[in-house]
Amino acid sequence: MPYQMGKRLSGERASKLGHLDVVNSELVNELIQKFEDQEPAKIESPANWEAIPDGEIPLRLIFAVDGSKQTIRSDFPPYKELSFIKTALLRLDQHAIEKLDPLAPHPMALRDIMSDSGMYHATVLPLKGVNIKGLSNYDAVRKIIFDSMQDRSLNAEPYKTLKWLAYEKWSGQSKSSPSFGCPHCEMEVCGLPFDQDEGACEHCGGHLYLTDMIGFHLEMSDDAAPDSVATAYMLIHETLLLFTGIRFFWEAEKYSVLGNALFIKDGPLFLKGQYSKLVIPLRNFFEFAKHKNIAVHVVGQEKTGAFFDHLEIIARNAPVNTFFAPSNEYIRKEIQHRPERSEPYGSRTNYGNKIFVKYDEYHHLVLSVPTGKYTDTHTSEVFISLSKILASLPPILSHRYECALVPIELANGVASLSSYPSAAILKVFAEI
Ligand SMILES: [Zn+2]
């Protein structure tokens, strides 16, 4: 996802409400006046900012993932819909970034950095009206997801990572996959036996793929899949690409390389509702690594949403070089404004807890950092290698975009759909 333009750079804006001149109500006019004249909000935030510890040496090796997606619809019936998805993993070195001109990096220098350090995956999902080999749209999407994850151009590495996570292979035990809803009879399947790629439902005998465990079918109907399935595929694949790097070093027992690497995900460390099956294995992995004393540095950065908007406000009064880890209570009251309920924020869907960071007047970031098992304790010690991660970001802060990180900017370039043919050309293919 591209970075938004910084607020300080936007020019004058036309009145959004000018067309409401006809409204005569005094009350409405007062409201409109207040809306248009709004001063930057001065919120008394109970945020408890702490100084970023100094003295840490930044991690040298950086991996970043990003993805993009474009859905094409035919203009005439029978309506067809295809979604093109691309994800990319980029490997960078702090030395290489230091050599770039921070304000105007030369395109050739960027090309050199990216030429042998990026890998990407591209696929296409039929969302509506596309018949493949007599399969229903539902079964075609399930099969394509299973096949795409085993993308041969990547030597099926992201799929191997899916198996590594689903069967918690780091544990050395022969665990089954997490349980999941059968795509045929909707009964709960207790999980595929260790290391299986495919299987049969214990209730209806229907054919199962390991990728069904992720949950894409839960939001699909027989003849159509919503666009959100394509978004979910992109997010899951980004996660698998990122953890492919971690798995690679882990399995090769290159713990010192792993300990000097930072893995950055565009977006929060989060898998929503029906896609949250992998959250527990992910948490278990971080917990396992923590107990083994093996450093794994993962951070997510989100650039939109309620947390980002909240930080825009509270960062104004925050000192530079500080961070703040909001508690469950703070998130509920100050950000989500939701009533108290039993389930703590993110306990089922997040594999990292939120951290607000302000480096300087131009860069404040909403980060997620893993804690291992879920905790609603929000002191800095619960975050895995927090001080190391916070020390590694200043050298890679963007000078071109506010609140941006250079590796994500570059990964976005690799994952960008602009490197596909134009949308119009895609449409030609979609209509064949
Ligand atoms: Zn079944």
Coordinates of C-alpha atoms and ligand atoms in Angstrom, one line a residue:
M1 CA 0.0 0.0 0.0
P2 CA 1.5 3.4 -0.9
Y3 CA 2.3 6.0 1.7
Q4 CA -0.2 8.9 1.9
M5 CA 0.9 12.4 1.2
G6 CA 2.0 14.1 4.4
K7 CA -0.4 16.5 5.9
R8 CA 2.1 19.3 6.0
L9 CA 2.6 19.2 2.3
S10 CA -1.0 19.5 1.3
G11 CA -2.0 22.9 -0.2
E12 CA -5.1 24.9 0.3
R13 CA -8.3 22.8 0.2
A14 CA -11.6 23.9 -1.2
S15 CA -14.4 24.0 1.3
K16 CA -15.9 20.5 1.4
L17 CA -19.2 21.8 2.5
G18 CA -19.6 24.8 0.1
H19 CA -22.5 23.1 -1.7
L20 CA -24.6 23.2 1.5
D21 CA -25.1 26.9 1.2
V22 CA -28.8 26.3 0.8
V23 CA -29.1 25.0 4.4
N24 CA -30.6 27.7 6.5
S25 CA -30.9 26.1 9.8
E26 CA -28.9 28.1 12.4
L27 CA -27.9 24.9 14.2
V28 CA -26.8 23.3 10.9
N29 CA -24.8 26.4 10.0
E30 CA -23.1 26.4 13.4
L31 CA -22.2 22.7 13.0
I32 CA -20.8 23.4 9.5
Q33 CA -18.8 26.3 10.8
K34 CA -17.3 24.2 13.6
F35 CA -16.5 21.4 11.2
E36 CA -14.7 23.7 8.8
D37 CA -12.9 25.8 11.4
Q38 CA -11.7 22.9 13.3
E39 CA -8.5 23.6 15.0
P40 CA -6.0 20.8 15.4
A41 CA -7.6 18.8 18.2
K42 CA -5.9 19.4 21.6
I43 CA -6.6 16.2 23.4
E44 CA -5.4 15.6 26.9
S45 CA -4.0 12.2 26.4
P46 CA -3.1 10.0 29.3
A47 CA -0.3 8.5 27.1
N48 CA 2.7 7.7 29.1
W49 CA 5.7 8.4 26.7
E50 CA 9.0 6.8 27.6
A51 CA 12.4 7.7 26.2
I52 CA 13.8 5.3 23.6
P53 CA 16.8 3.7 25.2
D54 CA 20.0 4.7 23.4
G55 CA 23.2 2.8 22.9
E56 CA 21.7 -0.1 20.8
I57 CA 23.3 -0.8 17.4
P58 CA 20.9 -0.9 14.5
L59 CA 20.2 -4.3 12.9
R60 CA 22.1 -4.4 9.5
L61 CA 20.0 -6.8 7.5
I62 CA 16.5 -5.7 6.6
F63 CA 13.7 -7.6 5.0
A64 CA 10.4 -5.9 4.0
V65 CA 7.2 -7.2 2.5
D66 CA 4.4 -5.5 0.7
G67 CA 1.6 -6.4 -1.7
S68 CA -0.9 -5.0 -4.1
K69 CA -4.1 -6.1 -5.7
Q70 CA -6.3 -5.0 -8.6
T71 CA -9.7 -6.4 -9.4
I72 CA -11.0 -6.2 -12.9
R73 CA -14.6 -6.5 -13.9
S74 CA -16.1 -7.0 -17.3
D75 CA -18.4 -4.2 -18.5
F76 CA -21.0 -6.5 -20.1
P77 CA -23.0 -9.6 -19.0
P78 CA -22.2 -12.3 -18.2
Y79 CA -20.2 -10.3 -15.6
K80 CA -16.8 -11.7 -14.8
E81 CA -14.4 -10.6 -12.1
L82 CA -10.7 -11.4 -11.7
S83 CA -8.4 -10.2 -9.1
F84 CA -4.7 -9.8 -9.8
I85 CA -2.5 -10.0 -6.7
K86 CA 1.2 -9.4 -6.3
T87 CA 3.4 -9.7 -3.2
A88 CA 7.1 -8.9 -2.8
L89 CA 9.9 -9.5 -0.3
L90 CA 12.9 -7.2 -0.4
R91 CA 16.2 -7.7 1.2
L92 CA 18.3 -4.7 2.0
D93 CA 21.4 -3.8 3.9
Q94 CA 21.7 -0.7 6.0
H95 CA 25.0 0.0 4.0
A96 CA 23.1 0.0 0.8
I97 CA 20.5 2.4 2.1
E98 CA 23.1 4.7 3.5
K99 CA 24.6 5.1 0.1
L100 CA 21.3 6.3 -1.4
D101 CA 20.6 10.0 -1.8
P102 CA 17.9 10.4 0.9
L103 CA 15.9 13.1 -0.9
A104 CA 16.2 12.0 -4.5
P105 CA 17.5 8.4 -4.7
H106 CA 18.7 7.7 -8.2
P107 CA 16.5 5.3 -10.1
M108 CA 19.5 3.3 -11.3
A109 CA 20.8 3.0 -7.7
L110 CA 17.4 1.7 -6.6
R111 CA 17.3 -0.7 -9.5
D112 CA 20.7 -2.0 -8.5
I113 CA 19.5 -2.5 -4.9
M114 CA 16.4 -4.3 -6.0
S115 CA 17.8 -6.3 -9.0
D116 CA 19.1 -9.2 -7.0
S117 CA 17.5 -8.7 -3.6
G118 CA 13.8 -8.8 -4.4
M119 CA 11.5 -11.8 -5.0
Y120 CA 7.9 -11.6 -5.9
H121 CA 4.8 -13.7 -6.4
A122 CA 1.9 -13.0 -8.6
T123 CA -1.4 -14.8 -9.1
V124 CA -4.9 -14.2 -10.2
L125 CA -8.1 -15.4 -8.5
P126 CA -11.4 -15.7 -10.3
L127 CA -14.0 -13.9 -8.2
K128 CA -17.1 -14.2 -10.3
G129 CA -18.3 -15.8 -13.5
V130 CA -15.2 -17.7 -14.6
N131 CA -15.5 -21.4 -15.3
I132 CA -12.4 -23.5 -15.0
K133 CA -12.3 -27.2 -16.0
G134 CA -15.9 -27.7 -14.8
L135 CA -15.1 -26.7 -11.3
S136 CA -17.5 -24.4 -9.5
N137 CA -16.1 -20.9 -8.8
Y138 CA -15.9 -22.0 -5.1
D139 CA -13.8 -25.1 -5.8
A140 CA -11.7 -23.3 -8.5
V141 CA -10.7 -20.6 -6.0
R142 CA -9.8 -23.2 -3.4
K143 CA -7.7 -25.1 -5.9
I144 CA -6.0 -22.0 -7.3
I145 CA -5.1 -20.8 -3.8
F146 CA -3.6 -24.3 -3.1
D147 CA -1.6 -24.2 -6.3
S148 CA -0.6 -20.5 -6.1
M149 CA 0.9 -20.9 -2.7
Q150 CA 3.1 -23.6 -4.2
D151 CA 4.4 -21.1 -6.9
R152 CA 7.2 -22.9 -8.6
S153 CA 9.1 -19.7 -9.4
L154 CA 9.6 -19.4 -5.6
N155 CA 10.3 -23.1 -5.2
A156 CA 7.1 -23.3 -3.2
E157 CA 9.0 -21.7 -0.3
P158 CA 6.0 -19.7 1.0
Y159 CA 3.9 -22.9 1.0
K160 CA 6.7 -24.7 3.0
T161 CA 6.4 -21.8 5.4
L162 CA 2.7 -22.3 5.7
K163 CA 3.4 -26.0 6.6
W164 CA 6.1 -24.9 9.0
L165 CA 3.6 -22.6 10.8
A166 CA 0.5 -24.9 10.6
Y167 CA 2.4 -27.9 12.0
E168 CA 4.6 -25.8 14.3
K169 CA 7.6 -27.6 12.9
W170 CA 10.1 -25.7 15.0
S171 CA 8.8 -27.5 18.0
G172 CA 10.2 -30.9 16.9
Q173 CA 6.8 -32.5 17.7
S174 CA 4.5 -34.0 15.1
K175 CA 1.6 -31.7 15.6
S176 CA -1.6 -31.7 13.6
S177 CA -2.7 -28.5 11.8
P178 CA -5.1 -26.2 13.6
S179 CA -8.8 -27.3 13.4
F180 CA -10.9 -25.6 10.7
G181 CA -14.4 -25.6 9.2
C182 CA -14.9 -28.1 6.4
P183 CA -15.5 -26.3 3.0
H184 CA -18.1 -29.0 2.1
C185 CA -20.2 -29.8 5.2
E186 CA -19.2 -26.8 7.4
M187 CA -18.4 -29.2 10.3
E188 CA -15.3 -28.6 12.3
V189 CA -12.4 -30.8 11.1
C190 CA -10.0 -31.5 13.9
G191 CA -6.9 -30.6 11.7
L192 CA -4.8 -32.4 9.0
P193 CA -2.3 -34.9 10.4
F194 CA 1.3 -33.8 10.6
D195 CA 2.9 -32.6 7.3
Q196 CA -0.1 -33.5 5.1
D197 CA -0.8 -31.3 2.1
E198 CA -4.3 -32.7 1.5
G199 CA -6.8 -34.9 3.3
A200 CA -10.4 -35.9 3.7
C201 CA -13.1 -34.5 6.0
E202 CA -13.8 -36.9 8.9
H203 CA -17.5 -36.1 8.7
C204 CA -18.4 -36.0 5.0
G205 CA -15.3 -37.4 3.3
G206 CA -14.9 -34.2 1.1
H207 CA -11.5 -33.4 -0.2
L208 CA -9.4 -30.9 1.8
Y209 CA -6.4 -28.8 1.1
L210 CA -4.1 -27.6 3.8
T211 CA -4.8 -24.1 2.5
D212 CA -8.5 -24.6 3.4
M213 CA -7.3 -24.3 7.0
I214 CA -6.6 -20.6 6.4
G215 CA -10.4 -20.0 5.9
F216 CA -10.9 -18.3 2.5
H217 CA -14.0 -20.4 1.8
L218 CA -15.7 -19.0 4.9
E219 CA -16.5 -15.8 3.0
M220 CA -17.2 -17.4 -0.4
S221 CA -20.5 -18.6 -2.0
D222 CA -20.8 -21.3 -4.7
D223 CA -20.6 -19.0 -7.6
A224 CA -18.7 -15.9 -6.4
A225 CA -16.0 -14.8 -4.0
P226 CA -15.9 -11.3 -2.6
D227 CA -13.0 -9.0 -3.3
S228 CA -12.0 -9.4 0.4
V229 CA -10.9 -12.9 -0.4
A230 CA -8.2 -11.5 -2.7
T231 CA -7.2 -9.0 -0.1
A232 CA -7.0 -11.8 2.5
Y233 CA -4.8 -13.9 0.1
M234 CA -2.5 -10.9 -0.4
L235 CA -2.1 -10.4 3.4
I236 CA -1.6 -14.1 4.1
H237 CA 0.9 -14.3 1.4
E238 CA 2.8 -11.3 2.6
T239 CA 3.0 -12.9 6.0
L240 CA 4.2 -16.2 4.5
L241 CA 6.9 -14.4 2.5
L242 CA 8.2 -12.6 5.6
F243 CA 8.3 -15.8 7.7
T244 CA 10.0 -17.6 4.8
G245 CA 13.0 -15.5 5.6
I246 CA 12.8 -16.3 9.3
R247 CA 12.3 -20.0 8.6
F248 CA 15.2 -20.1 6.2
F249 CA 17.7 -18.9 8.8
W250 CA 16.0 -20.9 11.6
E251 CA 16.2 -24.2 9.7
A252 CA 19.8 -23.5 8.7
E253 CA 20.5 -22.7 12.3
K254 CA 21.9 -19.4 11.2
Y255 CA 20.8 -17.8 14.5
S256 CA 23.5 -15.1 14.4
V257 CA 22.3 -13.9 11.0
L258 CA 18.7 -14.1 12.2
G259 CA 19.8 -12.1 15.3
N260 CA 21.1 -9.3 13.0
A261 CA 18.0 -9.1 10.8
L262 CA 14.9 -7.0 11.0
F263 CA 11.7 -8.2 9.3
I264 CA 9.3 -5.4 8.4
K265 CA 5.7 -6.0 7.5
D266 CA 3.6 -3.3 5.8
G267 CA 0.5 -3.1 8.1
P268 CA -0.2 -4.4 11.5
L269 CA 0.7 -7.9 12.7
F270 CA -2.9 -9.0 12.4
L271 CA -5.0 -11.6 10.7
K272 CA -8.7 -10.8 10.8
G273 CA -11.5 -13.0 12.2
Q274 CA -11.9 -16.0 9.9
Y275 CA -8.3 -15.8 8.8
S276 CA -6.9 -15.9 12.4
K277 CA -6.1 -19.6 12.5
L278 CA -2.4 -18.8 12.0
V279 CA -2.3 -16.3 14.9
I280 CA -1.8 -19.0 17.5
P281 CA 1.1 -20.8 15.7
L282 CA 2.7 -17.4 15.1
R283 CA 2.4 -16.5 18.7
N284 CA 3.7 -20.0 19.7
F285 CA 6.7 -19.5 17.5
F286 CA 7.7 -16.2 19.1
E287 CA 7.2 -17.7 22.5
F288 CA 9.3 -20.7 21.6
A289 CA 12.1 -18.5 20.2
K290 CA 12.0 -16.3 23.3
H291 CA 12.5 -19.4 25.6
K292 CA 15.3 -20.6 23.4
N293 CA 16.9 -17.1 23.7
I294 CA 17.0 -16.8 19.9
A295 CA 16.4 -13.2 18.8
V296 CA 13.8 -12.8 16.1
H297 CA 13.0 -9.1 15.2
V298 CA 9.7 -8.6 13.5
V299 CA 7.8 -5.3 13.3
G300 CA 4.6 -4.2 11.5
Q301 CA 3.9 -0.6 10.5
E302 CA 0.4 0.7 9.8
K303 CA -0.2 3.8 7.9
T304 CA -4.0 4.2 8.1
G305 CA -6.8 3.4 10.5
A306 CA -7.9 4.4 14.0
F307 CA -4.4 3.9 15.6
F308 CA -2.8 6.0 13.0
D309 CA -5.4 8.8 13.3
H310 CA -5.0 8.7 17.1
L311 CA -1.2 9.0 16.9
E312 CA -1.6 12.0 14.5
I313 CA -3.3 13.8 17.4
I314 CA -1.3 12.7 20.4
A315 CA 2.1 12.8 18.7
R316 CA 1.9 16.7 18.6
N317 CA 2.4 16.9 22.4
A318 CA 4.8 14.0 22.6
P319 CA 8.6 14.6 23.2
V320 CA 10.9 13.4 20.4
N321 CA 12.6 10.0 20.6
T322 CA 9.9 8.5 22.8
F323 CA 7.5 5.6 22.6
F324 CA 4.3 4.6 24.2
A325 CA 2.7 1.2 24.5
P326 CA -1.0 1.6 24.9
S327 CA -2.7 -0.8 27.4
N328 CA -5.8 -2.7 26.5
E329 CA -7.7 -0.2 28.6
Y330 CA -6.2 2.8 26.8
I331 CA -7.1 1.2 23.4
R332 CA -10.7 0.5 24.5
K333 CA -11.3 3.9 25.9
E334 CA -9.2 6.4 23.9
I335 CA -9.1 4.8 20.5
Q336 CA -11.9 2.4 20.0
H337 CA -14.4 4.1 22.3
R338 CA -16.1 0.8 22.9
P339 CA -17.8 -0.5 26.0
E340 CA -16.0 -2.9 28.3
R341 CA -16.4 -6.5 27.2
S342 CA -14.8 -9.7 28.0
E343 CA -12.4 -10.1 25.0
P344 CA -9.3 -8.0 25.3
Y345 CA -8.2 -6.1 22.2
G346 CA -6.5 -8.3 19.6
S347 CA -6.2 -11.4 21.7
R348 CA -7.5 -13.7 18.9
T349 CA -6.4 -11.7 15.8
N350 CA -3.1 -10.0 16.6
Y351 CA 0.4 -11.6 16.9
G352 CA 2.0 -8.3 18.0
N353 CA 1.0 -5.6 20.4
K354 CA 0.8 -1.9 19.4
I355 CA 3.5 0.7 20.0
F356 CA 3.4 4.4 19.2
V357 CA 6.7 5.9 18.4
K358 CA 7.7 9.5 17.8
Y359 CA 11.2 10.0 16.4
D360 CA 11.1 13.6 15.4
E361 CA 8.6 16.2 14.1
Y362 CA 8.2 14.4 10.8
H363 CA 8.2 10.8 11.8
H364 CA 5.8 9.1 14.2
L365 CA 4.9 5.5 13.6
V366 CA 2.3 3.0 14.7
L367 CA 4.1 -0.3 15.1
S368 CA 3.2 -3.8 16.1
V369 CA 5.9 -5.9 17.8
P370 CA 5.4 -9.5 18.9
T371 CA 5.2 -10.5 22.6
G372 CA 5.0 -14.3 22.2
K373 CA 1.9 -15.5 24.0
Y374 CA -0.9 -12.9 24.3
T375 CA -0.5 -10.5 27.2
D376 CA -2.3 -7.3 28.1
T377 CA 0.7 -6.1 30.1
H378 CA 2.1 -3.2 28.2
T379 CA 5.5 -2.5 29.7
S380 CA 8.4 -2.4 27.3
E381 CA 9.8 -5.7 28.6
V382 CA 7.0 -7.8 27.1
F383 CA 7.9 -6.8 23.5
I384 CA 10.5 -9.0 21.9
S385 CA 13.7 -7.1 21.3
L386 CA 11.9 -3.7 21.4
S387 CA 15.0 -1.5 22.0
K388 CA 16.8 -3.2 19.2
I389 CA 13.9 -2.7 16.8
L390 CA 13.4 1.0 17.8
A391 CA 17.2 1.6 17.3
S392 CA 17.0 0.1 13.8
L393 CA 14.4 2.4 12.4
P394 CA 15.9 5.9 12.4
P395 CA 18.5 5.0 9.7
I396 CA 15.8 3.8 7.4
L397 CA 13.3 6.7 8.0
S398 CA 12.2 8.2 4.6
H399 CA 13.2 11.7 3.7
R400 CA 10.7 11.7 0.9
Y401 CA 7.5 10.8 2.9
E402 CA 6.5 11.6 6.4
C403 CA 6.1 8.7 8.8
A404 CA 7.6 6.3 6.2
L405 CA 10.2 3.6 6.1
V406 CA 12.5 3.3 3.1
P407 CA 12.4 -0.5 2.9
I408 CA 8.6 -0.5 2.8
E409 CA 8.7 2.2 0.2
L410 CA 11.0 0.1 -2.0
A411 CA 9.0 -3.1 -1.4
N412 CA 5.9 -1.2 -2.4
G413 CA 7.7 -0.4 -5.7
V414 CA 8.4 -4.1 -6.3
A415 CA 4.9 -5.2 -5.4
S416 CA 3.2 -2.3 -7.2
L417 CA 0.8 -3.3 -9.9
S418 CA 2.2 -0.6 -12.1
S419 CA 4.8 -3.2 -13.1
Y420 CA 1.9 -5.2 -14.5
P421 CA 0.4 -4.2 -17.9
S422 CA -2.1 -1.3 -17.5
A423 CA -5.5 -2.0 -16.1
A424 CA -7.0 -1.7 -19.6
I425 CA -4.7 -4.5 -20.9
L426 CA -5.6 -6.7 -17.9
K427 CA -9.2 -6.2 -18.8
V428 CA -8.6 -7.5 -22.3
F429 CA -7.2 -10.7 -20.8
A430 CA -10.0 -10.9 -18.3
E431 CA -12.6 -10.9 -21.1
I432 CA -11.2 -13.8 -23.1
Ligands
ZN1 ZN -17.0 -32.1 5.6

